[in-house]
Amino acid sequence: MRGWAPGGAPASTVEITSTSVQCGDVIQVGGQPCRVTDLVQLPHGAKQLLFESGELLTMHMRTRLVAVRVLRGR
């Protein structure tokens, strides 16, 4: 799926894992969209995601989530 982010930038839905998650990805958690602002590498390939709201989410190596990613121009 492709669409447009509120700022007018093109966006697409992508499947993410702990190796592919990026700052700026928007993940829906509990029905609320949460934007990733920081990532912390943890042991065994896991990552801790910090959201704009201040909440944390730990993604283990096998976790798969769907996120909206704004496509950046090159």
PQR file of N, CA, C, O and H, with PARSE charges and radii, in Angstrom:
ATOM      1  N   MET A   1       0.837  -1.179   0.000 -0.4000 1.5000
ATOM      2  CA  MET A   1       0.000   0.000   0.000 -0.0000 2.0000
ATOM      3  C   MET A   1       0.881   1.242   0.000  0.5500 1.7000
ATOM      4  O   MET A   1       1.862   1.323   0.739 -0.5500 1.4000
ATOM      5  N   ARG A   2       0.526   2.179  -0.817 -0.4000 1.5000
ATOM      6  CA  ARG A   2       1.242   3.445  -0.852 -0.0000 2.0000
ATOM      7  C   ARG A   2       0.236   4.559  -0.616  0.5500 1.7000
ATOM      8  O   ARG A   2      -0.931   4.447  -0.990 -0.5500 1.4000
ATOM      9  H   ARG A   2      -0.271   2.113  -1.417  0.4000 1.0000
ATOM     10  N   GLY A   3       0.698   5.630   0.004 -0.4000 1.5000
ATOM     11  CA  GLY A   3      -0.179   6.750   0.278 -0.0000 2.0000
ATOM     12  C   GLY A   3       0.649   7.992   0.508  0.5500 1.7000
ATOM     13  O   GLY A   3       1.795   8.086   0.070 -0.5500 1.4000
ATOM     14  H   GLY A   3       1.647   5.721   0.307  0.4000 1.0000
ATOM     15  N   TRP A   4       0.052   8.947   1.203 -0.4000 1.5000
ATOM     16  CA  TRP A   4       0.739  10.199   1.476 -0.0000 2.0000
ATOM     17  C   TRP A   4       0.683  10.485   2.965  0.5500 1.7000
ATOM     18  O   TRP A   4      -0.370  10.359   3.589 -0.5500 1.4000
ATOM     19  H   TRP A   4      -0.880   8.870   1.559  0.4000 1.0000
ATOM     20  N   ALA A   5       1.812  10.867   3.529 -0.4000 1.5000
ATOM     21  CA  ALA A   5       1.890  11.256   4.937 -0.0000 2.0000
ATOM     22  C   ALA A   5       1.277  12.644   5.089  0.5500 1.7000
ATOM     23  O   ALA A   5       1.142  13.367   4.102 -0.5500 1.4000
ATOM     24  H   ALA A   5       2.668  10.969   3.021  0.4000 1.0000
ATOM     25  N   PRO A   6       0.899  13.033   6.322 -0.5600 1.5000
ATOM     26  CA  PRO A   6       0.286  14.341   6.523  0.2800 2.0000
ATOM     27  C   PRO A   6       1.092  15.511   5.973  0.5500 1.7000
ATOM     28  O   PRO A   6       0.499  16.505   5.555 -0.5500 1.4000
ATOM     29  N   GLY A   7       2.401  15.434   5.956 -0.4000 1.5000
ATOM     30  CA  GLY A   7       3.241  16.513   5.445 -0.0000 2.0000
ATOM     31  C   GLY A   7       3.328  16.551   3.930  0.5500 1.7000
ATOM     32  O   GLY A   7       4.021  17.400   3.370 -0.5500 1.4000
ATOM     33  H   GLY A   7       2.884  14.626   6.296  0.4000 1.0000
ATOM     34  N   GLY A   8       2.628  15.634   3.257 -0.4000 1.5000
ATOM     35  CA  GLY A   8       2.650  15.606   1.808 -0.0000 2.0000
ATOM     36  C   GLY A   8       3.699  14.672   1.233  0.5500 1.7000
ATOM     37  O   GLY A   8       3.798  14.542   0.013 -0.5500 1.4000
ATOM     38  H   GLY A   8       2.066  14.944   3.712  0.4000 1.0000
ATOM     39  N   ALA A   9       4.485  14.016   2.081 -0.4000 1.5000
ATOM     40  CA  ALA A   9       5.513  13.098   1.601 -0.0000 2.0000
ATOM     41  C   ALA A   9       4.891  11.739   1.299  0.5500 1.7000
ATOM     42  O   ALA A   9       3.969  11.316   1.997 -0.5500 1.4000
ATOM     43  H   ALA A   9       4.404  14.122   3.072  0.4000 1.0000
ATOM     44  N   PRO A  10       5.381  11.048   0.270 -0.5600 1.5000
ATOM     45  CA  PRO A  10       4.854   9.717  -0.024  0.2800 2.0000
ATOM     46  C   PRO A  10       5.197   8.741   1.102  0.5500 1.7000
ATOM     47  O   PRO A  10       6.272   8.828   1.695 -0.5500 1.4000
ATOM     48  N   ALA A  11       4.278   7.806   1.398 -0.4000 1.5000
ATOM     49  CA  ALA A  11       4.481   6.834   2.464 -0.0000 2.0000
ATOM     50  C   ALA A  11       4.035   5.467   1.978  0.5500 1.7000
ATOM     51  O   ALA A  11       3.209   5.367   1.070 -0.5500 1.4000
ATOM     52  H   ALA A  11       3.404   7.735   0.916  0.4000 1.0000
ATOM     53  N   SER A  12       4.576   4.414   2.577 -0.4000 1.5000
ATOM     54  CA  SER A  12       4.154   3.066   2.234 -0.0000 2.0000
ATOM     55  C   SER A  12       4.097   2.220   3.497  0.5500 1.7000
ATOM     56  O   SER A  12       4.749   2.525   4.496 -0.5500 1.4000
ATOM     57  H   SER A  12       5.247   4.496   3.314  0.4000 1.0000
ATOM     58  N   THR A  13       3.311   1.160   3.437 -0.4000 1.5000
ATOM     59  CA  THR A  13       3.222   0.206   4.541 -0.0000 2.0000
ATOM     60  C   THR A  13       4.280  -0.861   4.313  0.5500 1.7000
ATOM     61  O   THR A  13       4.371  -1.432   3.226 -0.5500 1.4000
ATOM     62  H   THR A  13       2.782   0.913   2.625  0.4000 1.0000
ATOM     63  N   VAL A  14       5.076  -1.127   5.338 -0.4000 1.5000
ATOM     64  CA  VAL A  14       6.146  -2.117   5.234 -0.0000 2.0000
ATOM     65  C   VAL A  14       6.112  -3.045   6.440  0.5500 1.7000
ATOM     66  O   VAL A  14       5.655  -2.664   7.518 -0.5500 1.4000
ATOM     67  H   VAL A  14       5.002  -0.663   6.221  0.4000 1.0000
ATOM     68  N   GLU A  15       6.601  -4.268   6.249 -0.4000 1.5000
ATOM     69  CA  GLU A  15       6.793  -5.180   7.369 -0.0000 2.0000
ATOM     70  C   GLU A  15       8.188  -4.921   7.925  0.5500 1.7000
ATOM     71  O   GLU A  15       9.162  -4.881   7.174 -0.5500 1.4000
ATOM     72  H   GLU A  15       6.972  -4.578   5.374  0.4000 1.0000
ATOM     73  N   ILE A  16       8.282  -4.745   9.234 -0.4000 1.5000
ATOM     74  CA  ILE A  16       9.574  -4.472   9.841 -0.0000 2.0000
ATOM     75  C   ILE A  16       9.943  -5.550  10.846  0.5500 1.7000
ATOM     76  O   ILE A  16       9.082  -6.217  11.420 -0.5500 1.4000
ATOM     77  H   ILE A  16       7.490  -4.777   9.844  0.4000 1.0000
ATOM     78  N   THR A  17      11.238  -5.701  11.043 -0.4000 1.5000
ATOM     79  CA  THR A  17      11.790  -6.581  12.060 -0.0000 2.0000
ATOM     80  C   THR A  17      12.783  -5.753  12.875  0.5500 1.7000
ATOM     81  O   THR A  17      12.967  -4.565  12.612 -0.5500 1.4000
ATOM     82  H   THR A  17      11.937  -5.159  10.577  0.4000 1.0000
ATOM     83  N   SER A  18      13.411  -6.369  13.844 -0.4000 1.5000
ATOM     84  CA  SER A  18      14.392  -5.634  14.645 -0.0000 2.0000
ATOM     85  C   SER A  18      15.592  -5.193  13.810  0.5500 1.7000
ATOM     86  O   SER A  18      16.294  -4.256  14.192 -0.5500 1.4000
ATOM     87  H   SER A  18      13.262  -7.335  14.058  0.4000 1.0000
ATOM     88  N   THR A  19      15.837  -5.848  12.684 -0.4000 1.5000
ATOM     89  CA  THR A  19      16.965  -5.442  11.841 -0.0000 2.0000
ATOM     90  C   THR A  19      16.587  -4.349  10.845  0.5500 1.7000
ATOM     91  O   THR A  19      17.462  -3.635  10.356 -0.5500 1.4000
ATOM     92  H   THR A  19      15.267  -6.609  12.374  0.4000 1.0000
ATOM     93  N   SER A  20      15.290  -4.208  10.535 -0.4000 1.5000
ATOM     94  CA  SER A  20      14.903  -3.230   9.521 -0.0000 2.0000
ATOM     95  C   SER A  20      14.163  -2.003  10.058  0.5500 1.7000
ATOM     96  O   SER A  20      13.898  -1.073   9.296 -0.5500 1.4000
ATOM     97  H   SER A  20      14.579  -4.788  10.933  0.4000 1.0000
ATOM     98  N   VAL A  21      13.824  -1.977  11.345 -0.4000 1.5000
ATOM     99  CA  VAL A  21      13.107  -0.829  11.908 -0.0000 2.0000
ATOM    100  C   VAL A  21      13.987   0.417  11.831  0.5500 1.7000
ATOM    101  O   VAL A  21      15.204   0.335  11.998 -0.5500 1.4000
ATOM    102  H   VAL A  21      14.039  -2.733  11.964  0.4000 1.0000
ATOM    103  N   GLN A  22      13.364   1.570  11.578 -0.4000 1.5000
ATOM    104  CA  GLN A  22      14.101   2.831  11.448 -0.0000 2.0000
ATOM    105  C   GLN A  22      13.413   3.912  12.268  0.5500 1.7000
ATOM    106  O   GLN A  22      12.210   3.849  12.521 -0.5500 1.4000
ATOM    107  H   GLN A  22      12.376   1.636  11.443  0.4000 1.0000
ATOM    108  N   CYS A  23      14.189   4.898  12.675 -0.4000 1.5000
ATOM    109  CA  CYS A  23      13.604   6.076  13.305 -0.0000 2.0000
ATOM    110  C   CYS A  23      12.665   6.731  12.293  0.5500 1.7000
ATOM    111  O   CYS A  23      12.996   6.846  11.113 -0.5500 1.4000
ATOM    112  H   CYS A  23      15.166   4.950  12.469  0.4000 1.0000
ATOM    113  N   GLY A  24      11.512   7.152  12.755 -0.4000 1.5000
ATOM    114  CA  GLY A  24      10.518   7.756  11.878 -0.0000 2.0000
ATOM    115  C   GLY A  24       9.417   6.800  11.474  0.5500 1.7000
ATOM    116  O   GLY A  24       8.365   7.246  11.016 -0.5500 1.4000
ATOM    117  H   GLY A  24      11.243   7.058  13.714  0.4000 1.0000
ATOM    118  N   ASP A  25       9.623   5.478  11.630 -0.4000 1.5000
ATOM    119  CA  ASP A  25       8.570   4.516  11.338 -0.0000 2.0000
ATOM    120  C   ASP A  25       7.399   4.758  12.281  0.5500 1.7000
ATOM    121  O   ASP A  25       7.599   5.107  13.444 -0.5500 1.4000
ATOM    122  H   ASP A  25      10.478   5.116  12.002  0.4000 1.0000
ATOM    123  N   VAL A  26       6.186   4.575  11.788 -0.4000 1.5000
ATOM    124  CA  VAL A  26       4.985   4.723  12.604 -0.0000 2.0000
ATOM    125  C   VAL A  26       4.360   3.346  12.754  0.5500 1.7000
ATOM    126  O   VAL A  26       3.988   2.710  11.768 -0.5500 1.4000
ATOM    127  H   VAL A  26       6.024   4.291  10.843  0.4000 1.0000
ATOM    128  N   ILE A  27       4.246   2.887  14.012 -0.4000 1.5000
ATOM    129  CA  ILE A  27       3.712   1.575  14.330 -0.0000 2.0000
ATOM    130  C   ILE A  27       2.439   1.773  15.129  0.5500 1.7000
ATOM    131  O   ILE A  27       2.404   2.595  16.045 -0.5500 1.4000
ATOM    132  H   ILE A  27       4.549   3.403  14.813  0.4000 1.0000
ATOM    133  N   GLN A  28       1.395   1.034  14.799 -0.4000 1.5000
ATOM    134  CA  GLN A  28       0.148   1.140  15.548 -0.0000 2.0000
ATOM    135  C   GLN A  28       0.211   0.187  16.733  0.5500 1.7000
ATOM    136  O   GLN A  28       0.337  -1.025  16.558 -0.5500 1.4000
ATOM    137  H   GLN A  28       1.423   0.366  14.055  0.4000 1.0000
ATOM    138  N   VAL A  29       0.124   0.741  17.942 -0.4000 1.5000
ATOM    139  CA  VAL A  29       0.184  -0.037  19.176 -0.0000 2.0000
ATOM    140  C   VAL A  29      -1.075   0.277  19.983  0.5500 1.7000
ATOM    141  O   VAL A  29      -1.304   1.424  20.369 -0.5500 1.4000
ATOM    142  H   VAL A  29       0.023   1.725  18.084  0.4000 1.0000
ATOM    143  N   GLY A  30      -1.882  -0.743  20.232 -0.4000 1.5000
ATOM    144  CA  GLY A  30      -3.105  -0.538  20.995 -0.0000 2.0000
ATOM    145  C   GLY A  30      -4.062   0.438  20.326  0.5500 1.7000
ATOM    146  O   GLY A  30      -4.793   1.154  21.010 -0.5500 1.4000
ATOM    147  H   GLY A  30      -1.695  -1.674  19.919  0.4000 1.0000
ATOM    148  N   GLY A  31      -4.066   0.473  19.004 -0.4000 1.5000
ATOM    149  CA  GLY A  31      -4.947   1.352  18.266 -0.0000 2.0000
ATOM    150  C   GLY A  31      -4.429   2.768  18.101  0.5500 1.7000
ATOM    151  O   GLY A  31      -5.079   3.591  17.457 -0.5500 1.4000
ATOM    152  H   GLY A  31      -3.473  -0.109  18.448  0.4000 1.0000
ATOM    153  N   GLN A  32      -3.270   3.067  18.672 -0.4000 1.5000
ATOM    154  CA  GLN A  32      -2.687   4.411  18.579 -0.0000 2.0000
ATOM    155  C   GLN A  32      -1.443   4.389  17.697  0.5500 1.7000
ATOM    156  O   GLN A  32      -0.589   3.520  17.873 -0.5500 1.4000
ATOM    157  H   GLN A  32      -2.742   2.399  19.196  0.4000 1.0000
ATOM    158  N   PRO A  33      -1.319   5.315  16.760 -0.5600 1.5000
ATOM    159  CA  PRO A  33      -0.089   5.373  15.959  0.2800 2.0000
ATOM    160  C   PRO A  33       1.049   5.942  16.797  0.5500 1.7000
ATOM    161  O   PRO A  33       0.895   6.983  17.437 -0.5500 1.4000
ATOM    162  N   CYS A  34       2.182   5.263  16.792 -0.4000 1.5000
ATOM    163  CA  CYS A  34       3.346   5.678  17.577 -0.0000 2.0000
ATOM    164  C   CYS A  34       4.550   5.812  16.648  0.5500 1.7000
ATOM    165  O   CYS A  34       4.885   4.875  15.924 -0.5500 1.4000
ATOM    166  H   CYS A  34       2.307   4.417  16.273  0.4000 1.0000
ATOM    167  N   ARG A  35       5.204   6.984  16.668 -0.4000 1.5000
ATOM    168  CA  ARG A  35       6.363   7.237  15.819 -0.0000 2.0000
ATOM    169  C   ARG A  35       7.643   6.911  16.585  0.5500 1.7000
ATOM    170  O   ARG A  35       7.830   7.371  17.711 -0.5500 1.4000
ATOM    171  H   ARG A  35       4.931   7.746  17.257  0.4000 1.0000
ATOM    172  N   VAL A  36       8.527   6.112  15.970 -0.4000 1.5000
ATOM    173  CA  VAL A  36       9.799   5.729  16.578 -0.0000 2.0000
ATOM    174  C   VAL A  36      10.752   6.926  16.520  0.5500 1.7000
ATOM    175  O   VAL A  36      11.002   7.480  15.449 -0.5500 1.4000
ATOM    176  H   VAL A  36       8.375   5.738  15.055  0.4000 1.0000
ATOM    177  N   THR A  37      11.282   7.321  17.691 -0.4000 1.5000
ATOM    178  CA  THR A  37      12.212   8.449  17.725 -0.0000 2.0000
ATOM    179  C   THR A  37      13.642   8.027  18.042  0.5500 1.7000
ATOM    180  O   THR A  37      14.585   8.756  17.734 -0.5500 1.4000
ATOM    181  H   THR A  37      11.078   6.871  18.560  0.4000 1.0000
ATOM    182  N   ASP A  38      13.812   6.845  18.661 -0.4000 1.5000
ATOM    183  CA  ASP A  38      15.166   6.393  18.997 -0.0000 2.0000
ATOM    184  C   ASP A  38      15.173   4.874  19.069  0.5500 1.7000
ATOM    185  O   ASP A  38      14.159   4.250  19.382 -0.5500 1.4000
ATOM    186  H   ASP A  38      13.046   6.253  18.911  0.4000 1.0000
ATOM    187  N   LEU A  39      16.331   4.286  18.774 -0.4000 1.5000
ATOM    188  CA  LEU A  39      16.519   2.841  18.812 -0.0000 2.0000
ATOM    189  C   LEU A  39      17.730   2.505  19.662  0.5500 1.7000
ATOM    190  O   LEU A  39      18.759   3.177  19.585 -0.5500 1.4000
ATOM    191  H   LEU A  39      17.154   4.793  18.520  0.4000 1.0000
ATOM    192  N   VAL A  40      17.605   1.454  20.479 -0.4000 1.5000
ATOM    193  CA  VAL A  40      18.726   0.989  21.296 -0.0000 2.0000
ATOM    194  C   VAL A  40      18.943  -0.489  20.977  0.5500 1.7000
ATOM    195  O   VAL A  40      18.025  -1.300  21.097 -0.5500 1.4000
ATOM    196  H   VAL A  40      16.769   0.907  20.541  0.4000 1.0000
ATOM    197  N   GLN A  41      20.163  -0.830  20.572 -0.4000 1.5000
ATOM    198  CA  GLN A  41      20.502  -2.225  20.277 -0.0000 2.0000
ATOM    199  C   GLN A  41      20.615  -2.997  21.578  0.5500 1.7000
ATOM    200  O   GLN A  41      21.274  -2.542  22.513 -0.5500 1.4000
ATOM    201  H   GLN A  41      20.909  -0.171  20.474  0.4000 1.0000
ATOM    202  N   LEU A  42      19.976  -4.167  21.652 -0.4000 1.5000
ATOM    203  CA  LEU A  42      20.020  -5.037  22.817 -0.0000 2.0000
ATOM    204  C   LEU A  42      20.684  -6.355  22.421  0.5500 1.7000
ATOM    205  O   LEU A  42      20.862  -6.617  21.232 -0.5500 1.4000
ATOM    206  H   LEU A  42      19.440  -4.536  20.893  0.4000 1.0000
ATOM    207  N   PRO A  43      21.052  -7.186  23.394 -0.5600 1.5000
ATOM    208  CA  PRO A  43      21.672  -8.481  23.070  0.2800 2.0000
ATOM    209  C   PRO A  43      20.753  -9.381  22.244  0.5500 1.7000
ATOM    210  O   PRO A  43      19.530  -9.238  22.281 -0.5500 1.4000
ATOM    211  N   HIS A  44      21.346 -10.289  21.514 -0.4000 1.5000
ATOM    212  CA  HIS A  44      20.655 -11.321  20.732 -0.0000 2.0000
ATOM    213  C   HIS A  44      19.798 -10.748  19.611  0.5500 1.7000
ATOM    214  O   HIS A  44      18.788 -11.349  19.245 -0.5500 1.4000
ATOM    215  H   HIS A  44      22.338 -10.404  21.485  0.4000 1.0000
ATOM    216  N   GLY A  45      20.176  -9.602  19.058 -0.4000 1.5000
ATOM    217  CA  GLY A  45      19.487  -9.032  17.913 -0.0000 2.0000
ATOM    218  C   GLY A  45      18.210  -8.274  18.234  0.5500 1.7000
ATOM    219  O   GLY A  45      17.502  -7.850  17.320 -0.5500 1.4000
ATOM    220  H   GLY A  45      20.996  -9.113  19.355  0.4000 1.0000
ATOM    221  N   ALA A  46      17.904  -8.095  19.495 -0.4000 1.5000
ATOM    222  CA  ALA A  46      16.699  -7.348  19.878 -0.0000 2.0000
ATOM    223  C   ALA A  46      16.979  -5.849  19.840  0.5500 1.7000
ATOM    224  O   ALA A  46      18.132  -5.422  19.894 -0.5500 1.4000
ATOM    225  H   ALA A  46      18.479  -8.439  20.238  0.4000 1.0000
ATOM    226  N   LYS A  47      15.913  -5.054  19.746 -0.4000 1.5000
ATOM    227  CA  LYS A  47      16.034  -3.600  19.802 -0.0000 2.0000
ATOM    228  C   LYS A  47      14.946  -3.037  20.688  0.5500 1.7000
ATOM    229  O   LYS A  47      13.837  -3.567  20.749 -0.5500 1.4000
ATOM    230  H   LYS A  47      14.976  -5.400  19.702  0.4000 1.0000
ATOM    231  N   GLN A  48      15.276  -1.955  21.376 -0.4000 1.5000
ATOM    232  CA  GLN A  48      14.295  -1.234  22.167 -0.0000 2.0000
ATOM    233  C   GLN A  48      13.926   0.023  21.398  0.5500 1.7000
ATOM    234  O   GLN A  48      14.796   0.810  21.023 -0.5500 1.4000
ATOM    235  H   GLN A  48      16.177  -1.524  21.327  0.4000 1.0000
ATOM    236  N   LEU A  49      12.626   0.210  21.163 -0.4000 1.5000
ATOM    237  CA  LEU A  49      12.131   1.358  20.412 -0.0000 2.0000
ATOM    238  C   LEU A  49      11.585   2.385  21.392  0.5500 1.7000
ATOM    239  O   LEU A  49      10.810   2.043  22.285 -0.5500 1.4000
ATOM    240  H   LEU A  49      11.919  -0.429  21.468  0.4000 1.0000
ATOM    241  N   LEU A  50      11.984   3.637  21.230 -0.4000 1.5000
ATOM    242  CA  LEU A  50      11.441   4.739  22.021 -0.0000 2.0000
ATOM    243  C   LEU A  50      10.518   5.531  21.110  0.5500 1.7000
ATOM    244  O   LEU A  50      10.913   5.941  20.019 -0.5500 1.4000
ATOM    245  H   LEU A  50      12.614   3.915  20.504  0.4000 1.0000
ATOM    246  N   PHE A  51       9.283   5.746  21.563 -0.4000 1.5000
ATOM    247  CA  PHE A  51       8.294   6.473  20.778 -0.0000 2.0000
ATOM    248  C   PHE A  51       8.224   7.921  21.229  0.5500 1.7000
ATOM    249  O   PHE A  51       8.681   8.257  22.322 -0.5500 1.4000
ATOM    250  H   PHE A  51       8.962   5.413  22.450  0.4000 1.0000
ATOM    251  N   GLU A  52       7.647   8.791  20.383 -0.4000 1.5000
ATOM    252  CA  GLU A  52       7.480  10.205  20.713 -0.0000 2.0000
ATOM    253  C   GLU A  52       6.751  10.390  22.034  0.5500 1.7000
ATOM    254  O   GLU A  52       7.010  11.354  22.754 -0.5500 1.4000
ATOM    255  H   GLU A  52       7.276   8.519  19.496  0.4000 1.0000
ATOM    256  N   SER A  53       5.846   9.481  22.359 -0.4000 1.5000
ATOM    257  CA  SER A  53       5.047   9.571  23.580 -0.0000 2.0000
ATOM    258  C   SER A  53       5.855   9.242  24.833  0.5500 1.7000
ATOM    259  O   SER A  53       5.378   9.443  25.950 -0.5500 1.4000
ATOM    260  H   SER A  53       5.636   8.698  21.774  0.4000 1.0000
ATOM    261  N   GLY A  54       7.081   8.735  24.651 -0.4000 1.5000
ATOM    262  CA  GLY A  54       7.915   8.351  25.788 -0.0000 2.0000
ATOM    263  C   GLY A  54       7.817   6.877  26.127  0.5500 1.7000
ATOM    264  O   GLY A  54       8.548   6.393  26.991 -0.5500 1.4000
ATOM    265  H   GLY A  54       7.468   8.572  23.744  0.4000 1.0000
ATOM    266  N   GLU A  55       6.926   6.155  25.462 -0.4000 1.5000
ATOM    267  CA  GLU A  55       6.770   4.727  25.719 -0.0000 2.0000
ATOM    268  C   GLU A  55       7.888   3.934  25.057  0.5500 1.7000
ATOM    269  O   GLU A  55       8.483   4.373  24.073 -0.5500 1.4000
ATOM    270  H   GLU A  55       6.332   6.549  24.760  0.4000 1.0000
ATOM    271  N   LEU A  56       8.160   2.759  25.614 -0.4000 1.5000
ATOM    272  CA  LEU A  56       9.190   1.866  25.082 -0.0000 2.0000
ATOM    273  C   LEU A  56       8.550   0.571  24.609  0.5500 1.7000
ATOM    274  O   LEU A  56       7.563   0.110  25.182 -0.5500 1.4000
ATOM    275  H   LEU A  56       7.676   2.403  26.413  0.4000 1.0000
ATOM    276  N   LEU A  57       9.117  -0.014  23.557 -0.4000 1.5000
ATOM    277  CA  LEU A  57       8.699  -1.311  23.068 -0.0000 2.0000
ATOM    278  C   LEU A  57       9.960  -2.090  22.724  0.5500 1.7000
ATOM    279  O   LEU A  57      10.846  -1.579  22.039 -0.5500 1.4000
ATOM    280  H   LEU A  57       9.919   0.360  23.091  0.4000 1.0000
ATOM    281  N   THR A  58      10.039  -3.321  23.201 -0.4000 1.5000
ATOM    282  CA  THR A  58      11.184  -4.169  22.874 -0.0000 2.0000
ATOM    283  C   THR A  58      10.783  -5.116  21.755  0.5500 1.7000
ATOM    284  O   THR A  58       9.814  -5.864  21.878 -0.5500 1.4000
ATOM    285  H   THR A  58       9.320  -3.736  23.758  0.4000 1.0000
ATOM    286  N   MET A  59      11.540  -5.078  20.659 -0.4000 1.5000
ATOM    287  CA  MET A  59      11.342  -5.993  19.540 -0.0000 2.0000
ATOM    288  C   MET A  59      12.415  -7.069  19.621  0.5500 1.7000
ATOM    289  O   MET A  59      13.610  -6.777  19.560 -0.5500 1.4000
ATOM    290  H   MET A  59      12.328  -4.470  20.559  0.4000 1.0000
ATOM    291  N   HIS A  60      11.979  -8.311  19.759 -0.4000 1.5000
ATOM    292  CA  HIS A  60      12.923  -9.414  19.749 -0.0000 2.0000
ATOM    293  C   HIS A  60      13.276  -9.746  18.303  0.5500 1.7000
ATOM    294  O   HIS A  60      12.635  -9.261  17.371 -0.5500 1.4000
ATOM    295  H   HIS A  60      11.009  -8.548  19.810  0.4000 1.0000
ATOM    296  N   MET A  61      14.278 -10.559  18.129 -0.4000 1.5000
ATOM    297  CA  MET A  61      14.794 -10.837  16.796 -0.0000 2.0000
ATOM    298  C   MET A  61      13.716 -11.392  15.858  0.5500 1.7000
ATOM    299  O   MET A  61      13.750 -11.106  14.661 -0.5500 1.4000
ATOM    300  H   MET A  61      14.799 -10.954  18.886  0.4000 1.0000
ATOM    301  N   ARG A  62      12.776 -12.167  16.362 -0.4000 1.5000
ATOM    302  CA  ARG A  62      11.761 -12.783  15.508 -0.0000 2.0000
ATOM    303  C   ARG A  62      10.463 -11.977  15.416  0.5500 1.7000
ATOM    304  O   ARG A  62       9.530 -12.400  14.734 -0.5500 1.4000
ATOM    305  H   ARG A  62      12.748 -12.400  17.334  0.4000 1.0000
ATOM    306  N   THR A  63      10.387 -10.843  16.080 -0.4000 1.5000
ATOM    307  CA  THR A  63       9.179 -10.015  16.041 -0.0000 2.0000
ATOM    308  C   THR A  63       9.006  -9.408  14.651  0.5500 1.7000
ATOM    309  O   THR A  63       9.967  -8.917  14.059 -0.5500 1.4000
ATOM    310  H   THR A  63      11.145 -10.500  16.635  0.4000 1.0000
ATOM    311  N   ARG A  64       7.788  -9.442  14.136 -0.4000 1.5000
ATOM    312  CA  ARG A  64       7.455  -8.818  12.852 -0.0000 2.0000
ATOM    313  C   ARG A  64       6.242  -7.929  13.074  0.5500 1.7000
ATOM    314  O   ARG A  64       5.234  -8.366  13.630 -0.5500 1.4000
ATOM    315  H   ARG A  64       7.006  -9.841  14.616  0.4000 1.0000
ATOM    316  N   LEU A  65       6.346  -6.674  12.636 -0.4000 1.5000
ATOM    317  CA  LEU A  65       5.269  -5.708  12.772 -0.0000 2.0000
ATOM    318  C   LEU A  65       5.049  -5.000  11.440  0.5500 1.7000
ATOM    319  O   LEU A  65       5.921  -5.008  10.572 -0.5500 1.4000
ATOM    320  H   LEU A  65       7.165  -6.320  12.184  0.4000 1.0000
ATOM    321  N   VAL A  66       3.888  -4.394  11.287 -0.4000 1.5000
ATOM    322  CA  VAL A  66       3.605  -3.582  10.108 -0.0000 2.0000
ATOM    323  C   VAL A  66       3.740  -2.119  10.517  0.5500 1.7000
ATOM    324  O   VAL A  66       3.229  -1.712  11.561 -0.5500 1.4000
ATOM    325  H   VAL A  66       3.179  -4.388  11.992  0.4000 1.0000
ATOM    326  N   ALA A  67       4.430  -1.328   9.690 -0.4000 1.5000
ATOM    327  CA  ALA A  67       4.637   0.084   9.992 -0.0000 2.0000
ATOM    328  C   ALA A  67       4.391   0.894   8.737  0.5500 1.7000
ATOM    329  O   ALA A  67       4.426   0.381   7.618 -0.5500 1.4000
ATOM    330  H   ALA A  67       4.845  -1.659   8.842  0.4000 1.0000
ATOM    331  N   VAL A  68       4.139   2.184   8.957 -0.4000 1.5000
ATOM    332  CA  VAL A  68       4.064   3.141   7.857 -0.0000 2.0000
ATOM    333  C   VAL A  68       5.398   3.865   7.821  0.5500 1.7000
ATOM    334  O   VAL A  68       5.856   4.394   8.834 -0.5500 1.4000
ATOM    335  H   VAL A  68       4.110   2.600   9.865  0.4000 1.0000
ATOM    336  N   ARG A  69       6.014   3.886   6.660 -0.4000 1.5000
ATOM    337  CA  ARG A  69       7.329   4.526   6.503 -0.0000 2.0000
ATOM    338  C   ARG A  69       7.225   5.620   5.458  0.5500 1.7000
ATOM    339  O   ARG A  69       6.765   5.394   4.338 -0.5500 1.4000
ATOM    340  H   ARG A  69       5.643   3.457   5.837  0.4000 1.0000
ATOM    341  N   VAL A  70       7.664   6.819   5.849 -0.4000 1.5000
ATOM    342  CA  VAL A  70       7.691   7.938   4.908 -0.0000 2.0000
ATOM    343  C   VAL A  70       8.875   7.727   3.989  0.5500 1.7000
ATOM    344  O   VAL A  70       9.998   7.509   4.446 -0.5500 1.4000
ATOM    345  H   VAL A  70       8.037   7.002   6.758  0.4000 1.0000
ATOM    346  N   LEU A  71       8.621   7.793   2.684 -0.4000 1.5000
ATOM    347  CA  LEU A  71       9.684   7.610   1.705 -0.0000 2.0000
ATOM    348  C   LEU A  71      10.443   8.913   1.550  0.5500 1.7000
ATOM    349  O   LEU A  71       9.852   9.948   1.245 -0.5500 1.4000
ATOM    350  H   LEU A  71       7.710   7.969   2.313  0.4000 1.0000
ATOM    351  N   ARG A  72      11.731   8.868   1.756 -0.4000 1.5000
ATOM    352  CA  ARG A  72      12.568  10.072   1.663 -0.0000 2.0000
ATOM    353  C   ARG A  72      13.113  10.207   0.274  0.5500 1.7000
ATOM    354  O   ARG A  72      13.475   9.215  -0.359 -0.5500 1.4000
ATOM    355  H   ARG A  72      12.211   8.026   2.005  0.4000 1.0000
ATOM    356  N   GLY A  73      13.175  11.441  -0.216 -0.4000 1.5000
ATOM    357  CA  GLY A  73      13.743  11.705  -1.535 -0.0000 2.0000
ATOM    358  C   GLY A  73      15.237  11.488  -1.549  0.5500 1.7000
ATOM    359  O   GLY A  73      15.899  11.601  -0.517 -0.5500 1.4000
ATOM    360  H   GLY A  73      12.881  12.247   0.298  0.4000 1.0000
ATOM    361  N   ARG A  74      15.770  11.176  -2.713 -0.4000 1.5000
ATOM    362  CA  ARG A  74      17.204  10.905  -2.800 -0.0000 2.0000
ATOM    363  C   ARG A  74      17.899  11.980  -3.554  0.5500 1.7000
ATOM    364  O   ARG A  74      19.116  11.923  -3.729 -0.5500 1.4000
ATOM    365  H   ARG A  74      15.232  11.084  -3.551  0.4000 1.0000
TER
END
